[in-house]
Amino acid sequence: AQSVTQLGSHVSVSEGALVLLRCNYSSSVPPYLFWYVQYPNQGLQLLLKYTSAATLVKGINGFEAEFKKSETSFHLTKPSAHMSDAAEYFCAVSPSGGYNKLIFGAGTRLAVHP
Amino acid sequence: EAQVTQNPRYLITVTGKKLTVTCSQNMNHEYMSWYRQDPGLGLRQIYYSMNVEVTDKGDVPEGYKVSRKEKRNFPLILESPSPNQTSLYFCASSSQGGGQPQHFGDGTRLSIL
């Protein structure tokens, strides 16, 4: 069965510093990959998705992620953190083949301090 | 505005008292799904539906029921709630087909005493 591992349940960065949130997936066939963000008391909002086009995917709010098949990774980055980036981030994988199921990682809570 | 609407947003109830959480989407999506979110576990799929009258179990279906009589609605039913079903629940919808992002509701926080 496919699974998603997010390294680090909590990440803390200074405002203006690089954000790096790690995600590894287990799949023999490249799946569809997503990053979602959850702000307090809200649902999940799509940040970006990988669907086998470009390996470097740009999303909203200055985030991007790079698909690396050899490392089965899909890490999320942002060059300069902003206070408003504080939220919980979820990496998710969807099996290829037209099936919409999402398998989520456990999430990483990002804190941004002044 | 495209949205997924869940009701209620918050509910405190007691063990054994049947409850229903409603979910409605206005995007004409074929696929709908229910998830529960628990600390340290991320979101886990409870049930999903590929279209009207087509539903199937997800990863944690025990204690839940669903129905899909209309394309826009996908209610989650807890026939006899228990304290281990205390959780944050999300409904989501998407177009059919691989790689389609899911749109999430704002969540329903259930507390079963």
CSV table of C-alpha atoms in Angstrom, one decimal:
chain,number,residue,atom,x,y,z
A,1,ALA,CA,0.0,0.0,0.0
A,2,GLN,CA,1.1,3.5,-0.7
A,3,SER,CA,2.3,5.7,2.1
A,4,VAL,CA,3.5,9.2,2.7
A,5,THR,CA,6.1,10.2,5.3
A,6,GLN,CA,6.6,13.8,6.4
A,7,LEU,CA,9.8,14.3,8.3
A,8,GLY,CA,9.4,16.6,11.2
A,9,SER,CA,6.0,17.1,12.8
A,10,HIS,CA,7.1,20.7,13.8
A,11,VAL,CA,9.3,23.0,12.0
A,12,SER,CA,10.3,26.5,13.2
A,13,VAL,CA,11.9,29.2,11.1
A,14,SER,CA,12.7,32.9,11.4
A,15,GLU,CA,10.8,35.4,9.3
A,16,GLY,CA,12.8,35.7,6.0
A,17,ALA,CA,14.5,32.3,6.3
A,18,LEU,CA,14.2,29.4,3.9
A,19,VAL,CA,11.3,27.1,4.5
A,20,LEU,CA,11.9,23.4,3.7
A,21,LEU,CA,9.2,20.8,4.5
A,22,ARG,CA,10.1,17.2,3.6
A,23,CYS,CA,7.9,14.6,2.0
A,24,ASN,CA,8.7,11.1,0.9
A,25,TYR,CA,6.3,8.7,-0.7
A,26,SER,CA,6.3,5.0,-1.4
A,27,SER,CA,5.3,4.0,-4.8
A,28,SER,CA,6.7,1.9,-7.7
A,29,VAL,CA,4.9,4.0,-10.2
A,30,PRO,CA,5.1,7.8,-10.0
A,31,PRO,CA,1.8,8.9,-8.5
A,32,TYR,CA,0.1,12.3,-8.4
A,33,LEU,CA,1.5,14.4,-5.6
A,34,PHE,CA,-0.1,17.3,-3.7
A,35,TRP,CA,0.7,19.8,-1.0
A,36,TYR,CA,-2.1,21.2,1.0
A,37,VAL,CA,-2.1,23.9,3.7
A,38,GLN,CA,-4.4,24.2,6.7
A,39,TYR,CA,-4.9,27.4,8.5
A,40,PRO,CA,-6.5,27.3,12.0
A,41,ASN,CA,-10.2,26.5,11.9
A,42,GLN,CA,-10.2,26.1,8.2
A,43,GLY,CA,-10.3,23.3,5.7
A,44,LEU,CA,-7.4,22.3,3.5
A,45,GLN,CA,-6.3,24.5,0.6
A,46,LEU,CA,-4.3,23.3,-2.3
A,47,LEU,CA,-0.8,24.7,-2.5
A,48,LEU,CA,0.4,22.9,-5.6
A,49,LYS,CA,0.3,19.6,-7.4
A,50,TYR,CA,2.5,17.3,-9.5
A,51,THR,CA,0.9,15.4,-12.3
A,52,SER,CA,4.0,14.3,-14.4
A,53,ALA,CA,4.6,17.4,-16.3
A,54,ALA,CA,7.5,19.6,-15.0
A,55,THR,CA,9.4,18.2,-12.1
A,56,LEU,CA,9.6,21.6,-10.5
A,57,VAL,CA,6.1,22.8,-9.6
A,58,LYS,CA,5.2,26.3,-8.6
A,59,GLY,CA,2.3,26.9,-6.3
A,60,ILE,CA,0.5,29.7,-4.6
A,61,ASN,CA,2.0,32.1,-2.0
A,62,GLY,CA,5.6,31.6,-3.3
A,63,PHE,CA,5.8,27.9,-2.6
A,64,GLU,CA,7.3,25.4,-4.9
A,65,ALA,CA,8.1,21.7,-4.8
A,66,GLU,CA,10.5,19.4,-6.7
A,67,PHE,CA,9.6,15.9,-7.7
A,68,LYS,CA,12.6,13.6,-7.5
A,69,LYS,CA,11.8,10.1,-8.7
A,70,SER,CA,15.2,8.7,-7.7
A,71,GLU,CA,14.7,9.8,-4.1
A,72,THR,CA,10.9,9.3,-4.1
A,73,SER,CA,10.6,12.8,-2.6
A,74,PHE,CA,8.5,15.9,-3.1
A,75,HIS,CA,9.8,18.5,-0.7
A,76,LEU,CA,8.2,21.8,-0.3
A,77,THR,CA,10.2,25.0,-0.2
A,78,LYS,CA,9.8,28.8,0.0
A,79,PRO,CA,12.8,31.1,-0.2
A,80,SER,CA,11.7,33.6,2.4
A,81,ALA,CA,9.2,32.8,5.2
A,82,HIS,CA,6.5,35.2,6.1
A,83,MET,CA,4.5,35.3,9.4
A,84,SER,CA,1.4,34.4,7.5
A,85,ASP,CA,2.9,31.1,6.4
A,86,ALA,CA,2.4,29.7,9.9
A,87,ALA,CA,0.0,26.8,9.4
A,88,GLU,CA,0.0,23.0,9.1
A,89,TYR,CA,1.1,21.5,5.8
A,90,PHE,CA,0.1,18.1,4.4
A,91,CYS,CA,1.7,16.1,1.7
A,92,ALA,CA,-0.6,13.7,-0.1
A,93,VAL,CA,-0.3,11.1,-2.9
A,94,SER,CA,-3.0,9.9,-5.2
A,95,PRO,CA,-2.5,6.7,-7.2
A,96,SER,CA,-2.2,7.1,-10.9
A,97,GLY,CA,-4.8,5.5,-13.1
A,98,GLY,CA,-7.8,7.8,-12.7
A,99,TYR,CA,-8.6,7.0,-9.1
A,100,ASN,CA,-9.0,10.0,-6.9
A,101,LYS,CA,-8.1,8.7,-3.4
A,102,LEU,CA,-5.7,10.8,-1.4
A,103,ILE,CA,-3.3,9.3,1.1
A,104,PHE,CA,-2.0,11.9,3.5
A,105,GLY,CA,1.1,12.3,5.5
A,106,ALA,CA,0.8,13.1,9.2
A,107,GLY,CA,1.4,16.8,8.6
A,108,THR,CA,4.1,19.4,9.6
A,109,ARG,CA,3.2,22.4,11.7
A,110,LEU,CA,5.2,25.4,10.6
A,111,ALA,CA,5.9,28.1,13.1
A,112,VAL,CA,7.4,31.5,11.9
A,113,HIS,CA,9.0,33.7,14.5
A,114,PRO,CA,10.1,37.3,14.2
B,1,GLU,CA,-18.6,30.8,-5.4
B,2,ALA,CA,-17.4,27.2,-5.7
B,3,GLN,CA,-17.5,25.6,-2.3
B,4,VAL,CA,-18.0,22.5,-0.2
B,5,THR,CA,-20.4,23.2,2.7
B,6,GLN,CA,-20.5,21.1,5.8
B,7,ASN,CA,-23.0,21.3,8.7
B,8,PRO,CA,-22.8,21.5,11.6
B,9,ARG,CA,-19.3,23.0,12.2
B,10,TYR,CA,-19.3,21.9,15.8
B,11,LEU,CA,-21.3,19.3,17.7
B,12,ILE,CA,-21.1,17.9,21.2
B,13,THR,CA,-23.3,14.9,21.7
B,14,VAL,CA,-23.5,11.7,23.8
B,15,THR,CA,-22.7,8.1,23.1
B,16,GLY,CA,-25.3,6.2,21.1
B,17,LYS,CA,-27.3,9.2,19.8
B,18,LYS,CA,-27.5,9.0,16.0
B,19,LEU,CA,-26.2,12.0,14.2
B,20,THR,CA,-25.8,13.1,10.6
B,21,VAL,CA,-23.2,15.5,9.2
B,22,THR,CA,-24.3,17.0,5.9
B,23,CYS,CA,-22.0,17.8,3.0
B,24,SER,CA,-23.0,19.7,-0.2
B,25,GLN,CA,-20.9,20.8,-3.2
B,26,ASN,CA,-21.9,23.2,-6.0
B,27,MET,CA,-19.2,22.3,-8.5
B,28,ASN,CA,-21.0,19.3,-10.1
B,29,HIS,CA,-18.2,17.0,-9.0
B,30,GLU,CA,-18.6,13.3,-9.4
B,31,TYR,CA,-16.2,12.3,-6.7
B,32,MET,CA,-16.9,13.0,-3.0
B,33,SER,CA,-15.1,11.7,0.1
B,34,TRP,CA,-15.1,11.9,3.9
B,35,TYR,CA,-12.0,12.1,6.0
B,36,ARG,CA,-11.3,12.3,9.7
B,37,GLN,CA,-8.3,14.2,11.0
B,38,ASP,CA,-6.6,13.1,14.2
B,39,PRO,CA,-3.3,14.6,15.7
B,40,GLY,CA,-0.3,12.8,14.4
B,41,LEU,CA,-2.2,10.8,11.9
B,42,GLY,CA,-3.0,13.3,9.2
B,43,LEU,CA,-6.3,12.7,7.3
B,44,ARG,CA,-7.7,9.3,6.8
B,45,GLN,CA,-10.4,8.4,4.3
B,46,ILE,CA,-13.7,7.1,5.8
B,47,TYR,CA,-15.8,6.6,2.7
B,48,TYR,CA,-15.9,7.8,-0.8
B,49,SER,CA,-18.3,8.0,-3.7
B,50,MET,CA,-17.5,7.9,-7.4
B,51,ASN,CA,-21.0,9.1,-8.4
B,52,VAL,CA,-24.6,8.9,-7.5
B,53,GLU,CA,-25.5,5.6,-5.8
B,54,VAL,CA,-21.8,4.5,-6.0
B,55,THR,CA,-20.1,4.4,-2.6
B,56,ASP,CA,-17.2,2.4,-1.1
B,57,LYS,CA,-15.2,2.0,2.1
B,58,GLY,CA,-12.1,4.0,2.7
B,59,ASP,CA,-9.4,3.1,5.2
B,60,VAL,CA,-11.4,3.7,8.5
B,61,PRO,CA,-15.1,2.9,7.7
B,62,GLU,CA,-16.1,1.2,10.9
B,63,GLY,CA,-19.0,2.9,12.7
B,64,TYR,CA,-19.9,5.2,9.8
B,65,LYS,CA,-22.5,5.1,7.0
B,66,VAL,CA,-22.9,7.3,3.9
B,67,SER,CA,-25.4,7.7,1.0
B,68,ARG,CA,-25.2,9.4,-2.3
B,69,LYS,CA,-28.8,9.9,-3.6
B,70,GLU,CA,-28.0,13.2,-5.3
B,71,LYS,CA,-24.8,14.3,-7.0
B,72,ARG,CA,-24.3,17.4,-4.8
B,73,ASN,CA,-24.9,15.8,-1.4
B,74,PHE,CA,-22.9,13.2,0.5
B,75,PRO,CA,-24.0,12.9,4.2
B,76,LEU,CA,-22.0,11.1,6.8
B,77,ILE,CA,-24.1,9.1,9.3
B,78,LEU,CA,-23.0,7.9,12.7
B,79,GLU,CA,-25.7,5.4,13.8
B,80,SER,CA,-24.4,4.9,17.3
B,81,PRO,CA,-21.5,7.3,18.0
B,82,SER,CA,-18.8,6.3,20.4
B,83,PRO,CA,-16.1,8.4,22.1
B,84,ASN,CA,-13.4,7.1,19.7
B,85,GLN,CA,-15.2,8.9,16.9
B,86,THR,CA,-14.4,12.2,18.5
B,87,SER,CA,-12.5,13.9,15.7
B,88,LEU,CA,-12.4,16.6,13.1
B,89,TYR,CA,-14.2,15.6,9.9
B,90,PHE,CA,-13.7,16.9,6.4
B,91,CYS,CA,-15.8,16.4,3.3
B,92,ALA,CA,-14.1,16.9,-0.1
B,93,SER,CA,-15.1,16.7,-3.7
B,94,SER,CA,-13.3,16.7,-7.1
B,95,SER,CA,-13.8,16.0,-10.7
B,96,GLN,CA,-13.3,12.4,-11.8
B,97,GLY,CA,-9.9,11.5,-13.2
B,98,GLY,CA,-6.4,11.1,-12.0
B,99,GLY,CA,-4.6,14.2,-10.6
B,100,GLN,CA,-7.7,16.2,-9.9
B,101,PRO,CA,-7.3,18.3,-6.7
B,102,GLN,CA,-9.9,17.8,-4.0
B,103,HIS,CA,-11.8,20.8,-2.6
B,104,PHE,CA,-12.4,20.6,1.1
B,105,GLY,CA,-15.1,21.9,3.4
B,106,ASP,CA,-14.2,23.9,6.5
B,107,GLY,CA,-14.6,20.8,8.8
B,108,THR,CA,-16.9,19.5,11.5
B,109,ARG,CA,-15.6,19.1,15.0
B,110,LEU,CA,-17.4,16.3,16.7
B,111,SER,CA,-17.2,15.5,20.4
B,112,ILE,CA,-18.8,12.3,21.6
B,113,LEU,CA,-19.1,12.1,25.4
